[in-house]
Amino acid sequence: MTALLKHPGYDEERLQRVAEQLPCREVQVGMLLSLMGQPQQYSYPSVFIYGHRASGKSHVMHVLMKELELPHATVSCVECVSVVLLFEQVLLSFFGCDAASLLPRSPSLSDFVRIYRQQCSQSPAKQTRYIVMEKAELLRDTDASLLPALLRLQELVEDNVTVILLSEIIWDKFRPNTGCFEPLLLHFPDYSKGELQQILSQNRHSSYSAEFYSTYINILLGVFYSVCRDLRELRHLAALNFSKFCEPLVEGKVKETDTHKLWKHIEPHLKKAMQTVYLREVSSLQWEQMQQMEEKEAGALRGLSAHTHVELPYYSKFLLIAAYLASYNPARTDKRFFLKHHGKIRKTNFLKKNEKTSNHLLGPKPFPLDRLLAIFYSVVDSRVAPTASIFSQISSLVTLQLLAQVSHDDQLDAPKYKCAVSLEFICAISRTVNFDIVKYLYDFL
Amino acid sequence: MSKRKAKDAHLPIGECITQVQQILRERFCERQLPDRLDGVEAQYKHLLELLRRTAVHGESNSVLIVGPRGGGKTTLLQCVLRDLQEEEEVEKNLLQVHLNGLLQTDDRIALKEITRQLQLENVVGDKVFGSFAENLAFLLEALKKGDRSTSCPVLFVLDEFDLFAHHKNQTLLYTLFDVSQSAQAPIAVVGLTCRLDVLELLEKRVKSRFSHRQIHLLSGLNFAQFLERVQMQLSLPDSFPDNKFAQEWNASVKTLCEDKSVEEVLQRHFNSSKNIRSLHVLLMLCLSRVSVAKPAIKPADLLEASRMCFADSTANMLHGLSILELCLVIAMKHLNDIYEGEPFNLQMVHNEFKKFLQRKSSSIYNFEQPVIMKAFEHLQQLELIRPSTGPRSNPSGKYQLVRLTLDHSQIMEALQKYPQCPTDVKQWAMSAFG
């Protein structure tokens, strides 16, 4: 590790500080530093760094730039809704606010390069200037010439400047049609389980021993590692559930060393956390409150998705049921389901070659309005007049996004719809009107 | 101190390394023009002669330099210009206008840039006044007023020429070529492009005014020349302050290039591209490993750098997926096999995954649908799967049709390298069902 920290041109004390802040990233930092070279030397025009979310891309860049006090501009492409903001940010951090104010009202790349050159001739770079672009994948959606121009910015402005792009997506998906100046690719690998354990164990609670906390992290990783490797997510979960883990200790039931009992206590709790707080069904605040309320079992609180129950008028419910049936049943089977004098239904007779996979796998099919109304009259017991209110209920179901209008070409004449609700939802609805929907569904025959 | 003495002076090793880094970095970042050009002598002569005729005799010319990316088009032009500038007559006579298709994205901006670079009368300081029409009329007037004998020749360099052809009506190109055809101020238009079909992009009237002179820079390098180029790129110039170090360095570079394993690596690079710029990336990576403790490039450095260059980035990303995400990818692979590349949705993937779980007795992977959905969305964010074309009609993501952007072999390879991959998952991926 110390060998990696010997980079001429940089202060050794500062390098030491950098190394302390970047655990498990020694190889990458060493690589980056040696590529950057000494501050006054030229660095490669563009470097593209890719890696999974929370693999320390931005953090490494941030710490390096800050600790080594290199001239840099950090730009997040999410914030830059227009290129103006990007140009302003870069000019501001390199040359001060006077330069940024030189930009005309709607600047083009040409203006930016002109002002940059102008400023640069007044204050030439003594050190390599770095432009760090976070979330670089969004650059693809902006002006087509922006990305190629940034990649060869060093040549365009004739200054010692390096553009560093950070992204989750691989470079192959960035390359423009006619090609561009190829950047230097650098990969930040994911943290292994051991490294995650090491990093997570660092921010331990001061009132407990290090081994105790690392046991906790170990258990946490045991539950979550197969699903989630995102360091930030894991850190958040670790912080949320630690108080629950300590509970038996506070009550004096077990000792710190009794790992098995601790595990038994926390494991179901963590499993529940995966279904609730990991999916943001229950917010972190609610989860913490729940942990404090002893008597209430965790997860008894209804999550976000449990709030899908909606109150609908009587006919709307039937309209929705009819729409669901129309969406998930093939039209050929309507006669057998909804006419009075039908024979025995045998599924094998119906099966066509392309219908082997059920509709619940393929998703809802569109249906015309006529079919919806026909099924509606058949499933509603009483006589219903086709009044304006029925039709307005259909369109209000569309605005509630329970139905979706498929083709927008014709508003009045023969519109087509799709049902956009799930099976659980429609089952709940049909239960309230005492309608057995499963009996009518072709897939469950 | 005499010159000879300065040459013989020994610098401390740290100083030498710094110098080496400085010189080679500038070379690899293409911040420095080479002293002589290799392999393009004919093109060089042609272009130099052409531009001299414009600069000295006031002949109007137009030429396109066509070649692949990183093929040395800009270097060629800049070398020609540098050598042209050395002639006294040219230096005080020739005006240059440099435009880039990436920066001057439409004619209005380009026109302003031309006016600015020519420092015409409607420029005050750095600002250009007047509307587009006024500017154009003004520029045309200024060019028309001149003739062969009295006015200064102007050289227009259009980098990324193909992008100028996408401007509306190609007004700028038409104007420039028209001036170069008629007896107005002498101008030379030099276009640089990497598109071989660039003439097809031009409008008929523009094309007819272009002289159809093209200089092709297609690399006809063979491997022996390529090796020579590598050695040349790495060697230090004679002007290096510490003569002894430079000699040692050059000798070590020579032995490096003769090494068998190095030759193999370079052959691999040569086979994938003859491009000098991609070679620069490789050499830059090598150079970054040179330090005071290790003051020469070893074959191992080159091997390591080449490994980095050839690393498959998709495989790197697959390595970092969680087990659940990997299982979904395998399920998608099976779906691709069964339904022959038809698009699929989350439901089908989940169904396939459930089938795997049913066949297996233990149920450690029994995840809820929302957890699987989250993993699926993560895959979508990484663009390992992309929505299949067609309108996105249903608002819920469950039934959206997607396609896998991975290859069969990529998945299998990633699976082999995956750390602590469960055996049953591996077997499931291997099993040729469907």
JSON list of N, CA and C in Angstrom, two decimals, chain B residues 183-207:
[
{"chain": "B", "resi": 183, "resn": "ALA", "atom": "N", "xyz": [-13.40, 34.03, -59.83]},
{"chain": "B", "resi": 183, "resn": "ALA", "atom": "CA", "xyz": [-12.21, 34.85, -59.70]},
{"chain": "B", "resi": 183, "resn": "ALA", "atom": "C", "xyz": [-12.41, 35.93, -58.65]},
{"chain": "B", "resi": 184, "resn": "GLN", "atom": "N", "xyz": [-12.42, 35.53, -57.44]},
{"chain": "B", "resi": 184, "resn": "GLN", "atom": "CA", "xyz": [-12.54, 36.48, -56.33]},
{"chain": "B", "resi": 184, "resn": "GLN", "atom": "C", "xyz": [-11.28, 36.36, -55.50]},
{"chain": "B", "resi": 185, "resn": "ALA", "atom": "N", "xyz": [-11.39, 36.70, -54.25]},
{"chain": "B", "resi": 185, "resn": "ALA", "atom": "CA", "xyz": [-10.21, 36.58, -53.39]},
{"chain": "B", "resi": 185, "resn": "ALA", "atom": "C", "xyz": [-9.73, 35.13, -53.39]},
{"chain": "B", "resi": 186, "resn": "PRO", "atom": "N", "xyz": [-8.43, 34.91, -53.42]},
{"chain": "B", "resi": 186, "resn": "PRO", "atom": "CA", "xyz": [-7.94, 33.53, -53.46]},
{"chain": "B", "resi": 186, "resn": "PRO", "atom": "C", "xyz": [-8.14, 32.84, -52.11]},
{"chain": "B", "resi": 187, "resn": "ILE", "atom": "N", "xyz": [-8.84, 31.73, -52.13]},
{"chain": "B", "resi": 187, "resn": "ILE", "atom": "CA", "xyz": [-9.00, 30.97, -50.88]},
{"chain": "B", "resi": 187, "resn": "ILE", "atom": "C", "xyz": [-8.69, 29.51, -51.15]},
{"chain": "B", "resi": 188, "resn": "ALA", "atom": "N", "xyz": [-8.28, 28.83, -50.08]},
{"chain": "B", "resi": 188, "resn": "ALA", "atom": "CA", "xyz": [-8.12, 27.38, -50.14]},
{"chain": "B", "resi": 188, "resn": "ALA", "atom": "C", "xyz": [-9.02, 26.79, -49.08]},
{"chain": "B", "resi": 189, "resn": "VAL", "atom": "N", "xyz": [-9.83, 25.80, -49.49]},
{"chain": "B", "resi": 189, "resn": "VAL", "atom": "CA", "xyz": [-10.71, 25.14, -48.52]},
{"chain": "B", "resi": 189, "resn": "VAL", "atom": "C", "xyz": [-10.17, 23.74, -48.31]},
{"chain": "B", "resi": 190, "resn": "VAL", "atom": "N", "xyz": [-9.81, 23.46, -47.06]},
{"chain": "B", "resi": 190, "resn": "VAL", "atom": "CA", "xyz": [-9.32, 22.12, -46.72]},
{"chain": "B", "resi": 190, "resn": "VAL", "atom": "C", "xyz": [-10.31, 21.48, -45.77]},
{"chain": "B", "resi": 191, "resn": "GLY", "atom": "N", "xyz": [-10.89, 20.38, -46.17]},
{"chain": "B", "resi": 191, "resn": "GLY", "atom": "CA", "xyz": [-11.84, 19.67, -45.30]},
{"chain": "B", "resi": 191, "resn": "GLY", "atom": "C", "xyz": [-11.18, 18.42, -44.76]},
{"chain": "B", "resi": 192, "resn": "LEU", "atom": "N", "xyz": [-11.45, 18.14, -43.48]},
{"chain": "B", "resi": 192, "resn": "LEU", "atom": "CA", "xyz": [-10.94, 16.92, -42.87]},
{"chain": "B", "resi": 192, "resn": "LEU", "atom": "C", "xyz": [-12.15, 16.08, -42.47]},
{"chain": "B", "resi": 193, "resn": "THR", "atom": "N", "xyz": [-12.18, 14.85, -42.88]},
{"chain": "B", "resi": 193, "resn": "THR", "atom": "CA", "xyz": [-13.33, 14.03, -42.53]},
{"chain": "B", "resi": 193, "resn": "THR", "atom": "C", "xyz": [-12.94, 12.57, -42.39]},
{"chain": "B", "resi": 194, "resn": "CYS", "atom": "N", "xyz": [-13.74, 11.81, -41.66]},
{"chain": "B", "resi": 194, "resn": "CYS", "atom": "CA", "xyz": [-13.46, 10.39, -41.56]},
{"chain": "B", "resi": 194, "resn": "CYS", "atom": "C", "xyz": [-14.48, 9.58, -42.36]},
{"chain": "B", "resi": 195, "resn": "ARG", "atom": "N", "xyz": [-15.38, 10.28, -43.04]},
{"chain": "B", "resi": 195, "resn": "ARG", "atom": "CA", "xyz": [-16.38, 9.53, -43.81]},
{"chain": "B", "resi": 195, "resn": "ARG", "atom": "C", "xyz": [-15.92, 9.39, -45.25]},
{"chain": "B", "resi": 196, "resn": "LEU", "atom": "N", "xyz": [-15.92, 8.14, -45.70]},
{"chain": "B", "resi": 196, "resn": "LEU", "atom": "CA", "xyz": [-15.46, 7.90, -47.06]},
{"chain": "B", "resi": 196, "resn": "LEU", "atom": "C", "xyz": [-16.52, 8.35, -48.08]},
{"chain": "B", "resi": 197, "resn": "ASP", "atom": "N", "xyz": [-17.77, 8.37, -47.65]},
{"chain": "B", "resi": 197, "resn": "ASP", "atom": "CA", "xyz": [-18.85, 8.70, -48.58]},
{"chain": "B", "resi": 197, "resn": "ASP", "atom": "C", "xyz": [-19.24, 10.17, -48.48]},
{"chain": "B", "resi": 198, "resn": "VAL", "atom": "N", "xyz": [-18.27, 10.98, -48.13]},
{"chain": "B", "resi": 198, "resn": "VAL", "atom": "CA", "xyz": [-18.60, 12.38, -47.82]},
{"chain": "B", "resi": 198, "resn": "VAL", "atom": "C", "xyz": [-19.15, 13.12, -49.03]},
{"chain": "B", "resi": 199, "resn": "LEU", "atom": "N", "xyz": [-18.73, 12.72, -50.23]},
{"chain": "B", "resi": 199, "resn": "LEU", "atom": "CA", "xyz": [-19.21, 13.43, -51.42]},
{"chain": "B", "resi": 199, "resn": "LEU", "atom": "C", "xyz": [-20.69, 13.18, -51.66]},
{"chain": "B", "resi": 200, "resn": "GLU", "atom": "N", "xyz": [-21.18, 12.03, -51.18]},
{"chain": "B", "resi": 200, "resn": "GLU", "atom": "CA", "xyz": [-22.61, 11.73, -51.35]},
{"chain": "B", "resi": 200, "resn": "GLU", "atom": "C", "xyz": [-23.47, 12.64, -50.48]},
{"chain": "B", "resi": 201, "resn": "LEU", "atom": "N", "xyz": [-22.86, 13.20, -49.46]},
{"chain": "B", "resi": 201, "resn": "LEU", "atom": "CA", "xyz": [-23.64, 14.06, -48.56]},
{"chain": "B", "resi": 201, "resn": "LEU", "atom": "C", "xyz": [-23.85, 15.44, -49.16]},
{"chain": "B", "resi": 202, "resn": "LEU", "atom": "N", "xyz": [-23.01, 15.81, -50.13]},
{"chain": "B", "resi": 202, "resn": "LEU", "atom": "CA", "xyz": [-23.08, 17.17, -50.64]},
{"chain": "B", "resi": 202, "resn": "LEU", "atom": "C", "xyz": [-24.22, 17.32, -51.64]},
{"chain": "B", "resi": 203, "resn": "GLU", "atom": "N", "xyz": [-24.81, 18.50, -51.64]},
{"chain": "B", "resi": 203, "resn": "GLU", "atom": "CA", "xyz": [-25.83, 18.80, -52.64]},
{"chain": "B", "resi": 203, "resn": "GLU", "atom": "C", "xyz": [-25.16, 18.89, -54.01]},
{"chain": "B", "resi": 204, "resn": "LYS", "atom": "N", "xyz": [-25.99, 18.78, -55.05]},
{"chain": "B", "resi": 204, "resn": "LYS", "atom": "CA", "xyz": [-25.44, 18.72, -56.40]},
{"chain": "B", "resi": 204, "resn": "LYS", "atom": "C", "xyz": [-24.68, 20.01, -56.74]},
{"chain": "B", "resi": 205, "resn": "ARG", "atom": "N", "xyz": [-25.29, 21.14, -56.39]},
{"chain": "B", "resi": 205, "resn": "ARG", "atom": "CA", "xyz": [-24.65, 22.41, -56.75]},
{"chain": "B", "resi": 205, "resn": "ARG", "atom": "C", "xyz": [-23.36, 22.63, -55.98]},
{"chain": "B", "resi": 206, "resn": "VAL", "atom": "N", "xyz": [-23.33, 22.09, -54.75]},
{"chain": "B", "resi": 206, "resn": "VAL", "atom": "CA", "xyz": [-22.11, 22.22, -53.95]},
{"chain": "B", "resi": 206, "resn": "VAL", "atom": "C", "xyz": [-21.04, 21.30, -54.50]},
{"chain": "B", "resi": 207, "resn": "LYS", "atom": "N", "xyz": [-21.48, 20.10, -54.85]},
{"chain": "B", "resi": 207, "resn": "LYS", "atom": "CA", "xyz": [-20.56, 19.08, -55.33]},
{"chain": "B", "resi": 207, "resn": "LYS", "atom": "C", "xyz": [-19.89, 19.54, -56.63]}
]
